[in-house]
Coordinates of C-alpha atoms and ligand atoms in Angstrom, one line a residue:
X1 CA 3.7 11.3 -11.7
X2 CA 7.0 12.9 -13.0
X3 CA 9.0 12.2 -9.9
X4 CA 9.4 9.4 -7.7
X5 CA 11.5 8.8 -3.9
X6 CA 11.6 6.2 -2.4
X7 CA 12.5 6.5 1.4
X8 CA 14.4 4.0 3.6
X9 CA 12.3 5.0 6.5
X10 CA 9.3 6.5 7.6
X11 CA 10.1 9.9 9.0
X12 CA 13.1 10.3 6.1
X13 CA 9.8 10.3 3.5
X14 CA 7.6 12.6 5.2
X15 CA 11.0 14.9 5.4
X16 CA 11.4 14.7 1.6
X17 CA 7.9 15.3 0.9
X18 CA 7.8 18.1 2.9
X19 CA 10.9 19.3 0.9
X20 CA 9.3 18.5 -2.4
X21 CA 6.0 20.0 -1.5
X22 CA 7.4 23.1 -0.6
X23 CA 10.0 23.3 -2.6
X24 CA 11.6 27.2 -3.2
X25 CA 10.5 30.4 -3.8
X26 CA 9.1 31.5 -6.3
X27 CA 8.0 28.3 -7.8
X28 CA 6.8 26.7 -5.1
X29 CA 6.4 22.9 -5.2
X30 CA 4.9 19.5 -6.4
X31 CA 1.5 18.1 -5.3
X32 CA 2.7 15.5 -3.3
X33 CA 1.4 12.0 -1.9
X34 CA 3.3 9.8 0.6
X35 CA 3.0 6.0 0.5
X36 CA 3.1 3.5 2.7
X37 CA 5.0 0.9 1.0
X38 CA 4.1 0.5 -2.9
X39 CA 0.9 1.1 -3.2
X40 CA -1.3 -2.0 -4.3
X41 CA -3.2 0.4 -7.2
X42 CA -1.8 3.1 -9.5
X43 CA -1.4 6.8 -8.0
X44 CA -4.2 9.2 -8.7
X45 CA -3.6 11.2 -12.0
X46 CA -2.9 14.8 -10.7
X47 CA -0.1 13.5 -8.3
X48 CA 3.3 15.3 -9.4
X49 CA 5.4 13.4 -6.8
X50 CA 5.3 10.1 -4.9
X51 CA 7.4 9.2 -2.1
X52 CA 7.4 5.1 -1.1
X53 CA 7.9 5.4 2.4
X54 CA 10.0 1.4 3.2
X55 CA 11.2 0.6 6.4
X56 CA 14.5 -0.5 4.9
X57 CA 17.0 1.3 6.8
X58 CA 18.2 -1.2 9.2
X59 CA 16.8 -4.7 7.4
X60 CA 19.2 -7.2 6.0
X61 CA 21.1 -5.7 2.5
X62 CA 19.3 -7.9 0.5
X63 CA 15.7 -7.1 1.4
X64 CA 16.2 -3.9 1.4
X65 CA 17.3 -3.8 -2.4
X66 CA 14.5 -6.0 -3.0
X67 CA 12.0 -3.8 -1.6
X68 CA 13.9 -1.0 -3.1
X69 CA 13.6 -2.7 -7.1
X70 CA 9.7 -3.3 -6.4
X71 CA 9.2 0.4 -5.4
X72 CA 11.1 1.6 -8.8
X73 CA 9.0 -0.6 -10.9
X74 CA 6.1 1.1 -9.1
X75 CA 7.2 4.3 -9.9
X76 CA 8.8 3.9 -13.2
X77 CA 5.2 2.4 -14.2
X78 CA 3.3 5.5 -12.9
X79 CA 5.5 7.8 -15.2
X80 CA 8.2 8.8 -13.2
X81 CA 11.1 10.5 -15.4
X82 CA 13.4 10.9 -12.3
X83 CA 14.0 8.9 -9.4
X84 CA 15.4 9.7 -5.8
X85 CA 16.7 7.1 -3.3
X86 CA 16.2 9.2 0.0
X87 CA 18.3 8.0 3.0
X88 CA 19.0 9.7 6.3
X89 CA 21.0 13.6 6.6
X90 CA 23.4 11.5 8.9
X91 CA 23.7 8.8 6.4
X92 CA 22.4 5.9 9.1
X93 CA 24.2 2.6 7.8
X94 CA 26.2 -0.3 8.8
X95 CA 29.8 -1.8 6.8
X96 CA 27.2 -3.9 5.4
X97 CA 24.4 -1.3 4.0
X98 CA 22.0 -0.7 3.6
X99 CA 22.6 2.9 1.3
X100 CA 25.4 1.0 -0.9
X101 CA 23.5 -1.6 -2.1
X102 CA 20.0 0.0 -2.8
X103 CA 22.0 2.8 -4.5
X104 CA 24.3 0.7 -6.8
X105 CA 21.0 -1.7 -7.5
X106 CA 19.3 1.0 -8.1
X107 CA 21.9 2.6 -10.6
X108 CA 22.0 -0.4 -12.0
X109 CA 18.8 -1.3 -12.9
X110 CA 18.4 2.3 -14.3
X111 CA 21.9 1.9 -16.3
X112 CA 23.8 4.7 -14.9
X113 CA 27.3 5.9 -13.6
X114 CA 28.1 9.0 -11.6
X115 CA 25.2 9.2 -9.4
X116 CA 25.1 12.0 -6.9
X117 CA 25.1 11.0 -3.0
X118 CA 24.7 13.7 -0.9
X119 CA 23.4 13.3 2.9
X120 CA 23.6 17.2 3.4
X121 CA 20.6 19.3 5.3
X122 CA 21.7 21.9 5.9
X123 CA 18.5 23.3 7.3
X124 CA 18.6 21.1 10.1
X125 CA 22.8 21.4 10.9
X126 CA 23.9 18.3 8.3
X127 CA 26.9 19.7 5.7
X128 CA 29.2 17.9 3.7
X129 CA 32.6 19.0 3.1
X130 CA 35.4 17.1 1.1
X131 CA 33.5 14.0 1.2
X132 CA 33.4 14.7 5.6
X133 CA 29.5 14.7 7.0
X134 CA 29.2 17.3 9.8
X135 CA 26.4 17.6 12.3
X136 CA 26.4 21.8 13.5
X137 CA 29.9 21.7 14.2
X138 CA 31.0 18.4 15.1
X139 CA 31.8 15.3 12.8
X140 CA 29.6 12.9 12.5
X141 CA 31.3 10.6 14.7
X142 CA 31.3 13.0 17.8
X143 CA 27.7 14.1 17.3
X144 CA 25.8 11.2 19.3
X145 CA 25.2 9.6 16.2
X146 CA 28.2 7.1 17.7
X147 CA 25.7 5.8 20.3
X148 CA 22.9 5.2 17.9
X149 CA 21.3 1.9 18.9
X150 CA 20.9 0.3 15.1
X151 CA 23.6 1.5 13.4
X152 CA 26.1 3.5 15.2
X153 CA 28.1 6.1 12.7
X154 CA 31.6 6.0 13.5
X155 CA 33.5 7.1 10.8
X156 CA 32.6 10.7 8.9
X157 CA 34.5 9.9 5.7
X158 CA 31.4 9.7 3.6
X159 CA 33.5 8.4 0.6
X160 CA 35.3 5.4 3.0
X161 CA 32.1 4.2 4.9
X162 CA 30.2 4.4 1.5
X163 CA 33.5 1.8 -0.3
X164 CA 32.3 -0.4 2.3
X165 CA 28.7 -1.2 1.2
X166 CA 29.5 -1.0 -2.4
X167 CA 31.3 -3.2 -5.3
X168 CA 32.1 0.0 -7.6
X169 CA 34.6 2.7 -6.9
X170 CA 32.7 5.6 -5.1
X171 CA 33.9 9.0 -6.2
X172 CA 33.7 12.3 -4.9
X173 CA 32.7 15.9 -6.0
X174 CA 34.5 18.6 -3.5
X175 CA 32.9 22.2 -2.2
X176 CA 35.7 23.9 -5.1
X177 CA 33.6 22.3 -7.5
X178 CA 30.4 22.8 -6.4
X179 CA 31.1 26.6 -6.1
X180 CA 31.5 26.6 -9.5
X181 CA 28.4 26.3 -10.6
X182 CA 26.0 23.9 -11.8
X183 CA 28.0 23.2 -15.5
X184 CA 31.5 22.4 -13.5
X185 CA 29.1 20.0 -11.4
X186 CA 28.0 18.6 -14.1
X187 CA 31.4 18.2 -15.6
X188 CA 32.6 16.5 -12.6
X189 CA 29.9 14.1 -12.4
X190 CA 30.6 13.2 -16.0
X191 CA 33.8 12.4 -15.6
X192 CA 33.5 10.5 -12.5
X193 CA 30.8 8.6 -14.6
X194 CA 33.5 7.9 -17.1
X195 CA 36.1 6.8 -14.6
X196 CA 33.1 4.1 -13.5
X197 CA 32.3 5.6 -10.3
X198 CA 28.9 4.3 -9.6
X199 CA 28.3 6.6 -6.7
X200 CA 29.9 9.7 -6.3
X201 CA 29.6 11.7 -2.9
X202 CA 28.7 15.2 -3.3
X203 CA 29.8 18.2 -1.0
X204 CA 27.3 20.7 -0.1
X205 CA 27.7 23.0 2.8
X206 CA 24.5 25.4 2.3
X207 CA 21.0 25.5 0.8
X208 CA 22.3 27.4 -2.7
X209 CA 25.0 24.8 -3.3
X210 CA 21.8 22.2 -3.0
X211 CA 20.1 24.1 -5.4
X212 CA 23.7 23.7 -7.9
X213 CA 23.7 20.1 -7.6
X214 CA 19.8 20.3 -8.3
X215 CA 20.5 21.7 -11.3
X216 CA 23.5 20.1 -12.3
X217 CA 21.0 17.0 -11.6
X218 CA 18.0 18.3 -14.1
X219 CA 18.5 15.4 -16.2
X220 CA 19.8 12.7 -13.7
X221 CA 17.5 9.5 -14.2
X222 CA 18.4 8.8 -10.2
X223 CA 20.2 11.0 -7.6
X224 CA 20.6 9.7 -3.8
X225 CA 20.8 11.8 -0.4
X226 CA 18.6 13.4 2.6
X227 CA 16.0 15.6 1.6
X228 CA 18.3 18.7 1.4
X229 CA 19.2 17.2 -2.5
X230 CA 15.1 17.3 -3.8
X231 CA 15.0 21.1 -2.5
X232 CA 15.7 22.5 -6.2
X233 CA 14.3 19.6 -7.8
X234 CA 10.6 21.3 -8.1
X235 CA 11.8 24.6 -9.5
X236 CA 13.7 22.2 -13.0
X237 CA 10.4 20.5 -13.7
X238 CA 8.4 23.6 -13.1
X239 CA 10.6 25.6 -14.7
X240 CA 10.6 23.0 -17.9
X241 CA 7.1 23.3 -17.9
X242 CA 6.0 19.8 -16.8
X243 CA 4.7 20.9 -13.3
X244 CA 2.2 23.5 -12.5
X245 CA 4.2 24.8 -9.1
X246 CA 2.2 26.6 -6.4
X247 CA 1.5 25.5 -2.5
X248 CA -1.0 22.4 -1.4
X249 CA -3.2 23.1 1.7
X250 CA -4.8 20.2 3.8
X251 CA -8.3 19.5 5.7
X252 CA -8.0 20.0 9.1
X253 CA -7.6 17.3 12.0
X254 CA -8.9 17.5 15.8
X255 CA -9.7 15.1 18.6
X256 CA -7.6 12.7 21.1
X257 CA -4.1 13.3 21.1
X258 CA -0.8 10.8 22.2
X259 CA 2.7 11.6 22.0
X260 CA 4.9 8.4 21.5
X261 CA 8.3 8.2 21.8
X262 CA 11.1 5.1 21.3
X263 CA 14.3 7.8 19.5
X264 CA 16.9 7.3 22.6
X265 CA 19.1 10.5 20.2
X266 CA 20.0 13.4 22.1
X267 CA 17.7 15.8 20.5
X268 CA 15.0 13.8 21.6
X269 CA 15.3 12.9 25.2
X270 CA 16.2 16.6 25.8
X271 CA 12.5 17.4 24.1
X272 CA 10.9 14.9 26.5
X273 CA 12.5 16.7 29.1
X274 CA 10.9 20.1 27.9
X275 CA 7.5 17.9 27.6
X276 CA 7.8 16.7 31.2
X277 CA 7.9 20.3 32.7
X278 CA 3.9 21.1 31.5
X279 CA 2.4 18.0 30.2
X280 CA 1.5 13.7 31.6
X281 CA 4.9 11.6 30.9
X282 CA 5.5 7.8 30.9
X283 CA 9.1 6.2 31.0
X284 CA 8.4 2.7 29.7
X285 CA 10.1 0.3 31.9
X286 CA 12.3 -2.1 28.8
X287 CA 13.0 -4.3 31.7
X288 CA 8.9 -5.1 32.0
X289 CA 8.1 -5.0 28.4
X290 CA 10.7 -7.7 27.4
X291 CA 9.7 -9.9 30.5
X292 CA 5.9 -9.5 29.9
X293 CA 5.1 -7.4 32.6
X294 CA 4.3 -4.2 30.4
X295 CA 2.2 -4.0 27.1
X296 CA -0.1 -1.7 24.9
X297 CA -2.9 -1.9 27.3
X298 CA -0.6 0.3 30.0
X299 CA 0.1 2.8 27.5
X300 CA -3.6 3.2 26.4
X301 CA -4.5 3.6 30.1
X302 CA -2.1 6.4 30.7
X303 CA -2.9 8.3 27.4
X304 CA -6.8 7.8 28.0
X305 CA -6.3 9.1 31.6
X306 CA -4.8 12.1 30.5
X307 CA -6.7 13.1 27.4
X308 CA -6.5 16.6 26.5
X309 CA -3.6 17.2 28.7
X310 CA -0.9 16.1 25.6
X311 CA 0.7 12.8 27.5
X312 CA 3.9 11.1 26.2
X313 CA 4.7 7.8 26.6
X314 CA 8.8 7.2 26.1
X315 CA 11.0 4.0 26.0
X316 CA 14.0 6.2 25.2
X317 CA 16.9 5.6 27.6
X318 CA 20.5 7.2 27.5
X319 CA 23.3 5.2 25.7
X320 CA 24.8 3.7 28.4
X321 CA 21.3 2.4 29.7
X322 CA 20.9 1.8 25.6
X323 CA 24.1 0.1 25.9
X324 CA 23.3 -2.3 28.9
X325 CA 19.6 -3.6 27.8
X326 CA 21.1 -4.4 24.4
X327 CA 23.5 -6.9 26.5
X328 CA 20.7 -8.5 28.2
X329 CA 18.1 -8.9 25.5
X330 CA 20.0 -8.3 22.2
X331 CA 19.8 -5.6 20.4
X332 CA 17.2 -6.7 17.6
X333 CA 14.7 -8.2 20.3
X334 CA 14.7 -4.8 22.3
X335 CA 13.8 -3.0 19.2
X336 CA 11.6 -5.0 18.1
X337 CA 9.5 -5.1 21.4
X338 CA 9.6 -1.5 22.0
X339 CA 8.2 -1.2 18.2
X340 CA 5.7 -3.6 18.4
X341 CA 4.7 -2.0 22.0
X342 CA 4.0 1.3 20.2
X343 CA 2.9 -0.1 17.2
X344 CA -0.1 -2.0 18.9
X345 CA -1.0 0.9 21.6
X346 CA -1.5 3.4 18.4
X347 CA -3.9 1.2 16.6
X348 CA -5.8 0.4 20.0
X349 CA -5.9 4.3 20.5
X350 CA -6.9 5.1 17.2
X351 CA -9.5 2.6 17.3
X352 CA -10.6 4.0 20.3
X353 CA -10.9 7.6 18.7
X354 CA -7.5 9.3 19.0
X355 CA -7.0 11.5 16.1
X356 CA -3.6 13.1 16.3
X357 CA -0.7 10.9 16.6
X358 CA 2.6 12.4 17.2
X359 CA 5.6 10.1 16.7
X360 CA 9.3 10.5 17.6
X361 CA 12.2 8.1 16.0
X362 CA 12.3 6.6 12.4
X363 CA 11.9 3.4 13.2
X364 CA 9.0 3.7 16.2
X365 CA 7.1 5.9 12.8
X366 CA 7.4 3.0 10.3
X367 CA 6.2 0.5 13.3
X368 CA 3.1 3.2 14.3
X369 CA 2.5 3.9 10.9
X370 CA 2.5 0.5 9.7
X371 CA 0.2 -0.4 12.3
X372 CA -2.6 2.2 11.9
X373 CA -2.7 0.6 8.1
X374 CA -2.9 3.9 6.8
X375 CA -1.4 3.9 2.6
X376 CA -1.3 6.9 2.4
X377 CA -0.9 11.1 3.3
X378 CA -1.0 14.0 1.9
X379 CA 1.4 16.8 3.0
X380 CA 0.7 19.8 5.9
X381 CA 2.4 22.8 7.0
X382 CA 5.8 22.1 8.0
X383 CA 6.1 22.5 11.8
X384 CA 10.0 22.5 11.8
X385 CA 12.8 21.4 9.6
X386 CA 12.0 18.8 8.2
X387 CA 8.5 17.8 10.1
X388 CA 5.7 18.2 8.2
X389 CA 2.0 17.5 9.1
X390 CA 0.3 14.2 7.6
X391 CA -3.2 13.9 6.7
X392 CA -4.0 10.6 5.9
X393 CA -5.9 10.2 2.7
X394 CA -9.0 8.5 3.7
X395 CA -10.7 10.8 4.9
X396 CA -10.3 9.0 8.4
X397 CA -9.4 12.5 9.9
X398 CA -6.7 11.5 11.2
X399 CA -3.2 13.3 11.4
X400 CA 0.4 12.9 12.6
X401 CA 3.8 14.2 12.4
X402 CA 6.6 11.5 12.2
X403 CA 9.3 13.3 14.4
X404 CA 13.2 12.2 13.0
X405 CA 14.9 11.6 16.0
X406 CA 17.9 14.1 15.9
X407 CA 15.0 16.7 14.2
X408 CA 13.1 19.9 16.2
X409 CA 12.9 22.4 18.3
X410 CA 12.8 22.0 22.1
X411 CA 9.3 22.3 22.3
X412 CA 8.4 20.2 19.5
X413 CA 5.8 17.7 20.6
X414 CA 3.6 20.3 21.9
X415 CA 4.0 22.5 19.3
X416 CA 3.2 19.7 17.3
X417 CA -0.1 18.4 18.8
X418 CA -1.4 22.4 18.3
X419 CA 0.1 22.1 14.6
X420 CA -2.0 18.6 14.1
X421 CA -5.1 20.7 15.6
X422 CA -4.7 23.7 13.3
X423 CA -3.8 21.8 10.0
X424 CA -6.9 22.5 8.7
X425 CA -6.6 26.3 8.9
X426 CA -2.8 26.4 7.9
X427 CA -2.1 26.5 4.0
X428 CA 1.2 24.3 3.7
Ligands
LIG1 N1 15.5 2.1 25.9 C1 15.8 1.5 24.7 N2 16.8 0.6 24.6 C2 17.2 0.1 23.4 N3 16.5 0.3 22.3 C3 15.5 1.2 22.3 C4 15.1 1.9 23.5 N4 14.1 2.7 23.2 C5 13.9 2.6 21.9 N5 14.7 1.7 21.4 C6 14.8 1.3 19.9 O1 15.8 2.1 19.3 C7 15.4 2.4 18.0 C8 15.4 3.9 17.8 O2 15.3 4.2 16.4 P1 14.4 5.2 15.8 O3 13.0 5.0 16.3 O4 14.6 5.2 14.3 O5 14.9 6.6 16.4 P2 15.8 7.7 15.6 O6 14.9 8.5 14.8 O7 16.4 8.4 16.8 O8 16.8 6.9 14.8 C9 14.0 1.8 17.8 O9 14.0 0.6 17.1 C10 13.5 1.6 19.2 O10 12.6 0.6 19.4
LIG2 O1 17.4 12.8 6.7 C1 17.0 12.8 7.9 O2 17.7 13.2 8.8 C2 15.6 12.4 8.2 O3 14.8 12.5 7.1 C3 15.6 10.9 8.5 O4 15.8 10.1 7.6 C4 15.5 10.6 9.9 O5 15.7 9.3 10.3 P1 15.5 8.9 11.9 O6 16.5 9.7 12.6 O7 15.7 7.5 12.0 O8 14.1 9.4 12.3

């Protein structure tokens, strides 16, 4: 293995394997494997890449650097020359953490200064411009990311909100920079190293500019960011000669589909919507599940009783509705109901036979995931931005797509079930 991730959430790591797989034209990309957590045994030798795929996002600061330690010893032990702390495109984090403190322990650990953060997808509408995270062509902070239910992003000032989760001065590397090319990145980066800035926030407002800080990155022991910043990492170790390039195709997946669905973002609820018009929907009533009145058994029903017919089962409300069964339950105890809820339904369903899972929202993925005890997939086509199909490794035939919820098209969940169906007859 020459290069390891590891990924705060679920959906984050199949993004970044997708990005890694693929990687750019003409090279192509690394064979890839996604974990579940660290894996309990050594990777298998012709694996390029590993992404550790943690649910770390939105746990207290000190597990998640914990967690964060264990999966660098993992992957430091398998080989890995260069390491990648992948967070989310719209950089999901409290004052608290958790991206400061896995960074800087991270850095740490590794002994090194001027380490590049960069959020930016640009793919998917995420740029970063003097230190300022935009979302298409609003701010952070005015892009519904304000209303998110675990950790609402209020401020876009990259370089401010990131001061706030870490001990060491945070620096920044502007767009007039970047522009000029990879040495004058790698100059700045230097000297912000120099000035001990631990973390240093990196503007990038397009897909060549990614490739610059790539570069300017070829030697980097760690870099930090969204997927977007691993997009020219394939083409330095290919074109070093330590990676044989090239595109990985998977086996294909069919049987008993469910759509399930616990992102409240705006993207999301507006592809439920589309989904309602031609498919079986649920709305999960939170009112029932957190008094007992609801469970996995009544999301199993629906699904069986619709079989073939694509059904989705949603807890996703809008923020005010968000808002108001937060007061009532608390906001951790909804969450983790509506997570446990799915998590149980998909392993009951899977159990049953169900074959292609498709998730929607970071959090719901890690709790579906987790639950299916699946360790580990390889990587599919890529069905939008950042979506790729997963085929577990077991040869359990089994395959899902972990759906970010501020990621795809309208149509994505049916689009997706038909991309599960056809995996097999795709090359990635
Ligand atoms: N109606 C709801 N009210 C409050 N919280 C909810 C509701 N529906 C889902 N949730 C919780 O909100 C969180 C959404 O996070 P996540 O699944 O990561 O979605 P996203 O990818 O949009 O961030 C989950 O923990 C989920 O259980
Ligand atoms: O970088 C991104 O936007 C995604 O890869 C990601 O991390 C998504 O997280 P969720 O929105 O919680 O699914």
């Amino acid at each position: 293995m020459i290069i390891g991730v590891i990924a705060d959430d679920f959906t984050g790591a199949s993004d970044i394997a997708n990005t890694i797989a693929k990687g750019v034209e003409p090279e192509g990309g690394l064979r890839t494997v996604q974990y579940l957590n660290v894996p309990p045994h050594p990777a298998a030798p012709d694996v390029e890449a590993g992404v550790i795929a943690l649910k770390s996002r939105s746990i207290p600061a000190g597990e998640a650097v914990a967690q964060s330690l264990a999966a660098l010893d993992w992957l430091l032990a398998q080989g890995c020359r260069q390491i990648v702390f992948k967070y989310c495109s719209t950089f999901d984090s409290t004052p608290e953490g958790n991206i400061g403190p896995v960074a800087e322990a991270l850095a740490r650990r590794l002994g090194v200064l001027g380490v590049v953060a960069c959020p930016a997808f640009p793919d998917a509408g995420r740029s970063v411009y003097m230190g300022h995270l935009f979302v298409g062509d609003r701010l952070l902070n005015d892009s519904g990311m304000e209303h998110h239910p675990l950790n609402p992003m209020t401020d876009p000032d990259l370089r401010r909100w990131l001061t706030r989760q870490s001990t060491d001065p945070v620096g920044l590397v502007g767009w007039p920079v970047i522009r000029q090319g990879a040495g004058a990145t790698r100059d700045a980066l230097a000297e912000a190293a120099g000035r001990g800035e631990r973390l240093v926030i990196a503007d990038a407002i397009s897909n060549d500019d990614l490739l610059v800080l790539a570069q300017a990155c070829a030697e980097a022991r760690l870099i930090t960011g969204g997927s977007g910043i691993a997009r020219g990492l394939p083409r330095n170790l290919i074109r070093a000669g330590l990676a044989r390039g090239g595109r990985p195709a998977v086996d294909g997946v069919d049987g008993a589909e469910a759509v399930l669905v616990g992102s409240c973002s705006r993207a999301t609820r507006a592809q439920i919507e589309r989904h309602r018009a031609g498919h079986p929907v649920l709305a999960v009533d939170v009112d029932a599940v957190m008094e007992g009145r609801l469970g996995p058994a009544d999301i199993v029903a629906f699904v069986d009783a619709h079989r073939g017919a694509g059904p989705l089962v949603y807890s996703s409300s809008d923020p005010d509705r968000v808002a108001a069964l937060q007061e009532t339950y608390g906001r951790e105890p909804v969450a983790h109901a509506l997570d446990a809820l799915f998590g149980e339904a998909a392993r009951v369903l899977v159990a049953a036979g169900t074959r292609r899972i498709v998730v929607g929202g970071g959090e719901t993925s890690g709790a579906v995931v987790t639950a299916l005890g699946v360790t580990s997939f390889r990587i599919g086509p890529e069905i939008d931005p950042g979506v790729p199909v997963l085929v577990a490794e077991d040869g359990s035939g089994l395959g899902v797509a972990l759906k970010s919820g501020n990621f795809g098209g309208e149509d994505f969940f049916a689009r997706a079930l038909d991309a599960l169906a056809g995996a097999g007859r795709v090359a990635a």
